[in-house]
Amino acid sequence: MNLTRKLETTLLLIVLVLSLGPLVWGQPLEETPQEKEARMQWWSEARFGMFIHWGLYALPARHEWVKNRERMTDEEYQPYFEHFNPDLYNPTEWARAAKIAGMKYVVLTTKHHEGFCLWDSKYTDYKSTNTPYGKDLLKPFVEAFRDEGIRIGFYHSLIDWHHPEYPVDRVHPMRDSKEFREQEKDRDVRKYAEYLHSQVRELMTDFGKVDYFFPDYSFPGEDGKGRDDWQSEKLIQMVRELQPEIVVNDRLDLLDKPWGWDFRTPEQFMPRGWVTMDGERVPWETCQTFSGSWGYHRDEATWKSSRQLIEMLIEVVSKGGNLLLNVGPTGRGTFDSRALDRLSAIGDWMRLHGRSIYGSTAAPDDLQKPDNCLLTFNPTEKRLYVHVLEWPMGVLHLDGLAGRVKYAQLLNDASEVRMRGRHGAWMRDTDEEGRNTLTLYLPVTKPDVEIPVIELFLE
Ligand code: GLC
């Protein structure tokens, strides 16, 4: 072999090792903060996603925890499997509704705690293909949402109230039955974990690119389950190997590992401010329901109004977070009218005001929000968005902003908002307390939108 041939072979070997290495040895779980930020960029900019809780519990229509709450046996729950037939299921309609509402990603329950699977898994019979419906629900779902340009997320329950090897614990429907616990005491959580891992592998392999993963949830301690039961480290390692760009929630009980979670997930309440850990601001996403139930609930009446939901979205972004807003489709496979009403109202607002949401975050700390307002800020564009919750009489004063704003307009119609730093002795640039107040002169009539937004172009 001459020298050039030798060199060529060595080079080829190096290239091979570099490109195949990670596949053979596993992707390293370590990454720099910059790499992590880049991986999460689409998610941080998206700000608004749709959660979908769908399963057999749509039939009893009284909360997705019905099996647990009513302590049902498998036999008692079986009629829902035998009658599951969402004949009107058309994921393209769902994807359009999400798109029109302004949602940039979707997260669907591939399996909830009840154990029922929406796809044709090799590892179970408890799946949609064996119901009267007879078909896989997940493939068409993924295609429909991708076609609308919406990123794909899978929620997958760690908990399983149907699997025969899942040991009974404090949140299991059979928790109070001594006989059942005694009879089932030999269930082996390792066998269950194997099932869990195999299914997650299917989900991460058979559906193309998965952008987002929401395993749910850990409850370590007495009669509970946590990382050792799920074998969380191995699970997340596999997920990151199969989908290197995926973002993952914080429910695997791996909060002490930097690679064990990407964002925190406070649910069903509004955090006071940007969510922190050990004093540091961290990425966060709150998931919220329209009405208090995640699964379709026919009789639940505490539906939030469209206005409340829009305000919620703004408030979340003003605190640096994402909102994942849930729909519980019916047993026929449709979004009910209450959900559709709200999605379309949010969409009407988002069409005109999306600019204050996407790519925006909390305003710089030195800016105080005026009364009845919420601020968001787009750092790339250097624009500040003032969301005016109660339309004021004629003027709005913004402390600390005098001299820092080039131009101001209403976002809904791009009409100029005139600014002046001075209005006689009454409204001064710098008042006695040195607040550097900018005064905006607003129309008397509130613009005809749910929540008006003023866009300020900063110097
Ligand atoms: C909780 C509930 C569950 C719901 C989830 C959404 O963990 O168990 O029903 O799916 O929150 O975050």
XYZ file of N, CA, C and O in Angstrom, residues 97-199:
412
model
N -57.861 23.326 13.995
C -58.317 24.090 15.165
C -57.117 24.592 15.974
O -57.095 25.728 16.444
N -56.112 23.725 16.095
C -54.904 24.118 16.845
C -54.163 25.227 16.108
O -53.729 26.217 16.698
N -54.068 25.054 14.815
C -53.344 26.030 13.997
C -54.026 27.400 14.056
O -53.379 28.429 14.250
N -55.346 27.387 13.914
C -56.093 28.651 13.933
C -55.977 29.323 15.304
O -55.874 30.547 15.401
N -55.933 28.522 16.360
C -55.772 29.105 17.701
C -54.374 29.681 17.901
O -54.136 30.408 18.860
N -53.445 29.333 17.004
C -52.091 29.880 17.120
C -51.130 28.965 17.856
O -50.054 29.389 18.269
N -51.522 27.698 18.023
C -50.669 26.761 18.748
C -49.582 26.211 17.835
O -49.854 25.867 16.685
N -48.364 26.106 18.366
C -47.222 25.723 17.531
C -46.781 24.275 17.749
O -45.950 23.764 17.034
N -47.281 23.654 18.813
C -46.951 22.238 19.029
C -48.130 21.555 19.703
O -49.015 22.217 20.247
N -48.124 20.236 19.598
C -49.230 19.464 20.149
C -48.658 18.310 20.961
O -47.592 17.790 20.628
N -49.345 17.948 22.035
C -48.892 16.845 22.879
C -50.083 15.928 23.125
O -51.068 16.338 23.753
N -50.015 14.720 22.608
C -51.146 13.796 22.706
C -50.828 12.652 23.665
O -49.709 12.135 23.687
N -51.840 12.242 24.437
C -51.683 11.079 25.324
C -51.652 9.797 24.487
O -52.697 9.305 24.070
N -50.450 9.275 24.263
C -50.358 7.997 23.553
C -50.927 6.878 24.423
O -51.498 5.917 23.938
N -50.745 7.043 25.738
C -51.339 6.144 26.740
C -51.497 6.972 28.006
O -50.563 7.656 28.393
N -52.678 6.957 28.613
C -52.822 7.628 29.911
C -52.772 6.565 31.009
O -52.490 5.402 30.742
N -53.028 6.991 32.266
C -52.864 6.054 33.390
C -53.712 4.780 33.236
O -53.353 3.731 33.750
N -54.825 4.874 32.535
C -55.701 3.705 32.345
C -55.013 2.581 31.563
O -55.462 1.450 31.588
N -53.939 2.907 30.840
C -53.162 1.872 30.144
C -53.519 1.649 28.681
O -52.825 0.929 27.966
N -54.596 2.280 28.224
C -55.071 2.067 26.852
C -54.171 2.806 25.849
O -53.845 3.972 26.027
N -53.781 2.097 24.777
C -52.830 2.675 23.814
C -53.530 3.107 22.533
O -54.321 2.353 21.961
N -53.165 4.293 22.067
C -53.802 4.831 20.859
C -53.134 4.347 19.582
O -53.578 4.685 18.497
N -52.025 3.599 19.735
C -51.361 3.130 18.513
C -51.281 1.605 18.526
O -51.540 0.960 19.545
N -50.871 1.054 17.395
C -50.876 -0.391 17.229
C -49.590 -0.994 17.797
O -48.759 -1.501 17.051
N -49.450 -0.931 19.107
C -48.226 -1.416 19.752
C -48.113 -2.944 19.647
O -49.107 -3.654 19.789
N -46.868 -3.383 19.441
C -46.620 -4.841 19.386
C -46.749 -5.479 20.761
O -46.822 -6.687 20.874
N -46.702 -4.680 21.818
C -46.514 -5.236 23.150
C -47.780 -5.365 23.980
O -47.715 -5.689 25.155
N -48.923 -5.035 23.379
C -50.162 -5.142 24.142
C -51.352 -5.392 23.208
O -51.291 -5.088 22.013
N -52.427 -5.944 23.800
C -53.687 -6.064 23.065
C -54.615 -4.916 23.417
O -55.665 -4.742 22.812
N -54.210 -4.176 24.433
C -55.072 -3.109 24.963
C -54.850 -1.833 24.172
O -54.200 -0.895 24.630
N -55.369 -1.831 22.952
C -55.071 -0.747 22.018
C -56.239 -0.524 21.075
O -57.100 -1.396 20.911
N -56.195 0.641 20.415
C -57.339 1.060 19.594
C -57.687 0.065 18.488
O -58.855 -0.089 18.133
N -56.672 -0.620 17.956
C -56.941 -1.541 16.851
C -57.841 -2.708 17.264
O -58.449 -3.346 16.411
N -57.913 -2.970 18.580
C -58.760 -4.074 19.047
C -60.117 -3.618 19.577
O -60.861 -4.404 20.142
N -60.424 -2.360 19.425
C -61.750 -1.860 19.817
C -62.654 -1.912 18.584
O -62.160 -2.178 17.477
N -63.939 -1.617 18.746
C -64.811 -1.594 17.549
C -64.297 -0.638 16.478
O -64.542 -0.847 15.290
N -63.565 0.383 16.865
C -63.026 1.325 15.880
C -62.046 0.615 14.946
O -62.020 0.863 13.740
N -61.201 -0.213 15.547
C -60.360 -1.113 14.754
C -59.134 -0.519 14.094
O -58.438 -1.212 13.353
N -58.847 0.759 14.311
C -57.730 1.369 13.585
C -56.748 2.062 14.530
O -57.110 2.449 15.640
N -55.543 2.235 14.008
C -54.533 3.014 14.717
C -54.941 4.483 14.697
O -55.375 4.999 13.667
N -54.766 5.162 15.819
C -55.159 6.575 15.882
C -53.965 7.513 15.765
O -54.103 8.684 15.441
N -52.781 6.988 16.045
C -51.625 7.879 16.191
C -50.980 8.280 14.863
O -50.639 9.448 14.680
N -50.841 7.325 13.954
C -50.184 7.642 12.663
C -50.910 8.786 11.960
O -50.291 9.781 11.585
N -52.246 8.654 11.759
C -52.952 9.756 11.082
C -52.868 11.069 11.861
O -52.830 12.144 11.270
N -52.808 10.959 13.169
C -52.697 12.157 13.998
C -51.399 12.901 13.703
O -51.375 14.096 13.434
N -50.309 12.129 13.737
C -48.991 12.717 13.530
C -48.909 13.357 12.138
O -48.438 14.484 11.983
N -49.431 12.647 11.145
C -49.388 13.191 9.776
C -50.198 14.478 9.661
O -49.739 15.463 9.077
N -51.397 14.465 10.248
C -52.272 15.639 10.122
C -51.634 16.876 10.758
O -51.654 17.960 10.186
N -51.055 16.701 11.925
C -50.475 17.877 12.600
C -49.204 18.333 11.906
O -48.959 19.533 11.777
N -48.417 17.367 11.455
C -47.201 17.754 10.718
C -47.569 18.548 9.472
O -46.922 19.535 9.142
N -48.628 18.105 8.800
C -49.057 18.801 7.581
C -49.414 20.257 7.855
O -49.332 21.097 6.962
N -49.862 20.544 9.063
C -50.196 21.933 9.400
C -48.978 22.678 9.948
O -49.095 23.809 10.427
N -47.821 22.016 9.958
C -46.608 22.669 10.447
C -46.528 22.739 11.962
O -45.842 23.597 12.522
N -47.244 21.838 12.629
C -47.257 21.840 14.100
C -46.319 20.746 14.610
O -46.335 19.624 14.103
N -45.491 21.084 15.575
C -44.527 20.112 16.114
C -45.227 19.035 16.939
O -46.239 19.298 17.588
N -44.600 17.858 16.972
C -45.248 16.680 17.552
C -44.693 16.319 18.919
O -43.482 16.136 19.096
N -45.600 16.189 19.893
C -45.208 15.745 21.232
C -46.032 14.546 21.675
O -47.205 14.438 21.343
N -45.366 13.638 22.408
C -46.079 12.499 22.975
C -46.083 12.587 24.494
O -45.031 12.687 25.122
N -47.267 12.560 25.059
C -47.442 12.314 26.498
C -47.472 10.803 26.632
O -48.125 10.120 25.830
N -46.785 10.251 27.626
C -46.887 8.817 27.846
C -46.917 8.550 29.344
O -46.045 9.003 30.080
N -47.938 7.828 29.792
C -48.081 7.606 31.228
C -47.085 6.564 31.714
O -46.961 5.476 31.156
N -46.374 6.925 32.785
C -45.490 5.961 33.449
C -46.358 4.995 34.252
O -46.111 3.797 34.309
N -47.388 5.583 34.837
C -48.359 4.823 35.627
C -49.208 3.965 34.665
O -49.478 4.392 33.548
N -49.620 2.780 35.135
C -50.445 1.932 34.278
C -51.418 1.112 35.124
O -51.003 0.209 35.850
N -52.684 1.426 35.016
C -53.698 0.754 35.835
C -54.283 -0.489 35.176
O -55.303 -1.003 35.609
N -53.635 -0.925 34.109
C -54.168 -2.096 33.423
C -53.131 -3.212 33.314
O -53.472 -4.399 33.298
N -51.852 -2.845 33.284
C -50.819 -3.851 33.032
C -50.719 -4.855 34.193
O -50.668 -4.461 35.355
N -50.684 -6.160 33.862
C -50.703 -7.195 34.916
C -49.443 -7.256 35.777
O -49.459 -7.901 36.833
N -48.351 -6.609 35.341
C -47.136 -6.626 36.162
C -46.901 -5.292 36.880
O -45.873 -5.087 37.501
N -47.844 -4.378 36.765
C -47.671 -3.075 37.419
C -48.108 -3.200 38.882
O -49.297 -3.394 39.173
N -47.150 -3.129 39.819
C -47.516 -3.347 41.222
C -48.502 -2.293 41.747
O -48.353 -1.106 41.467
N -49.493 -2.777 42.486
C -50.505 -1.882 43.064
C -49.809 -0.885 43.988
O -48.928 -1.261 44.761
N -50.166 0.378 43.885
C -49.570 1.409 44.732
C -50.650 2.370 45.195
O -51.836 2.127 44.956
N -50.218 3.471 45.796
C -51.217 4.331 46.438
C -52.132 5.088 45.478
O -53.134 5.654 45.904
N -51.786 5.128 44.192
C -52.734 5.756 43.256
C -53.406 4.729 42.333
O -54.033 5.094 41.345
N -53.287 3.470 42.659
C -53.895 2.429 41.828
C -55.383 2.284 42.181
O -55.751 2.409 43.347
N -56.226 2.024 41.177
C -57.660 1.865 41.477
C -57.950 0.798 42.550
O -58.921 0.921 43.300
N -57.107 -0.226 42.639
C -57.349 -1.328 43.570
C -56.637 -1.151 44.911
O -56.523 -2.088 45.691
N -56.164 0.092 45.155
C -55.333 0.336 46.341
C -55.978 -0.087 47.659
O -55.307 -0.492 48.585
N -57.326 0.019 47.752
C -57.986 -0.244 49.026
C -58.392 -1.699 49.207
O -58.899 -2.072 50.258
N -58.179 -2.516 48.190
C -58.614 -3.900 48.301
C -57.469 -4.779 48.811
O -56.518 -5.075 48.086
N -57.597 -5.201 50.079
C -56.560 -6.052 50.672
C -56.433 -7.352 49.907
O -55.327 -7.837 49.665
N -57.571 -7.911 49.507
C -57.550 -9.195 48.785
C -56.781 -9.040 47.480
O -55.933 -9.861 47.138
N -57.079 -7.969 46.765
C -56.426 -7.773 45.472
C -54.921 -7.606 45.667
O -54.115 -8.223 44.970
N -54.548 -6.805 46.631
C -53.119 -6.577 46.886
C -52.434 -7.908 47.226
O -51.348 -8.196 46.751
N -53.102 -8.718 48.036
C -52.543 -10.002 48.449
C -52.406 -10.928 47.224
O -51.339 -11.476 46.955
N -53.487 -10.996 46.480
C -53.513 -11.878 45.307
C -52.476 -11.458 44.246
O -51.911 -12.292 43.554
N -52.179 -10.167 44.173
C -51.305 -9.654 43.116
C -49.916 -9.271 43.626
O -49.199 -8.524 42.970
N -49.563 -9.766 44.810
C -48.329 -9.266 45.442
C -47.065 -9.633 44.685
O -46.003 -9.046 44.911
N -47.132 -10.583 43.781
C -45.920 -10.981 43.063
C -45.691 -10.213 41.767
O -44.793 -10.536 40.989
N -46.466 -9.211 41.517
C -46.236 -8.397 40.309
C -44.805 -7.860 40.342
O -44.303 -7.484 41.393
N -44.189 -7.819 39.173
C -42.758 -7.499 39.113
C -42.552 -6.188 38.335
O -42.725 -6.156 37.110
N -42.159 -5.160 39.054
C -42.037 -3.847 38.419
C -40.968 -3.847 37.320
O -41.028 -3.058 36.379
N -39.999 -4.784 37.425
C -38.972 -4.839 36.361
C -39.574 -5.278 35.042
O -39.207 -4.813 33.974
N -40.546 -6.197 35.153
C -41.209 -6.625 33.916
C -42.044 -5.483 33.354
O -42.132 -5.284 32.146
N -42.681 -4.739 34.261
C -43.456 -3.587 33.782
C -42.528 -2.571 33.112
O -42.836 -2.043 32.042
N -41.365 -2.325 33.732
C -40.435 -1.334 33.167
C -39.982 -1.762 31.767
O -39.810 -0.936 30.871
N -39.828 -3.059 31.594
C -39.433 -3.557 30.276
C -40.510 -3.213 29.233
O -40.206 -2.779 28.123
N -41.752 -3.409 29.650
C -42.883 -3.063 28.777
C -42.875 -1.570 28.462
O -42.987 -1.143 27.306
N -42.701 -0.779 29.514
C -42.671 0.678 29.352
C -41.580 1.098 28.363
O -41.812 1.875 27.429
N -40.387 0.530 28.558
C -39.266 0.907 27.688
C -39.520 0.465 26.243
O -39.209 1.193 25.302
N -40.073 -0.742 26.090
C -40.321 -1.226 24.717
C -41.316 -0.317 24.014
O -41.169 -0.007 22.824
N -42.334 0.108 24.739
C -43.340 0.960 24.097
C -42.771 2.337 23.768
O -43.054 2.888 22.705
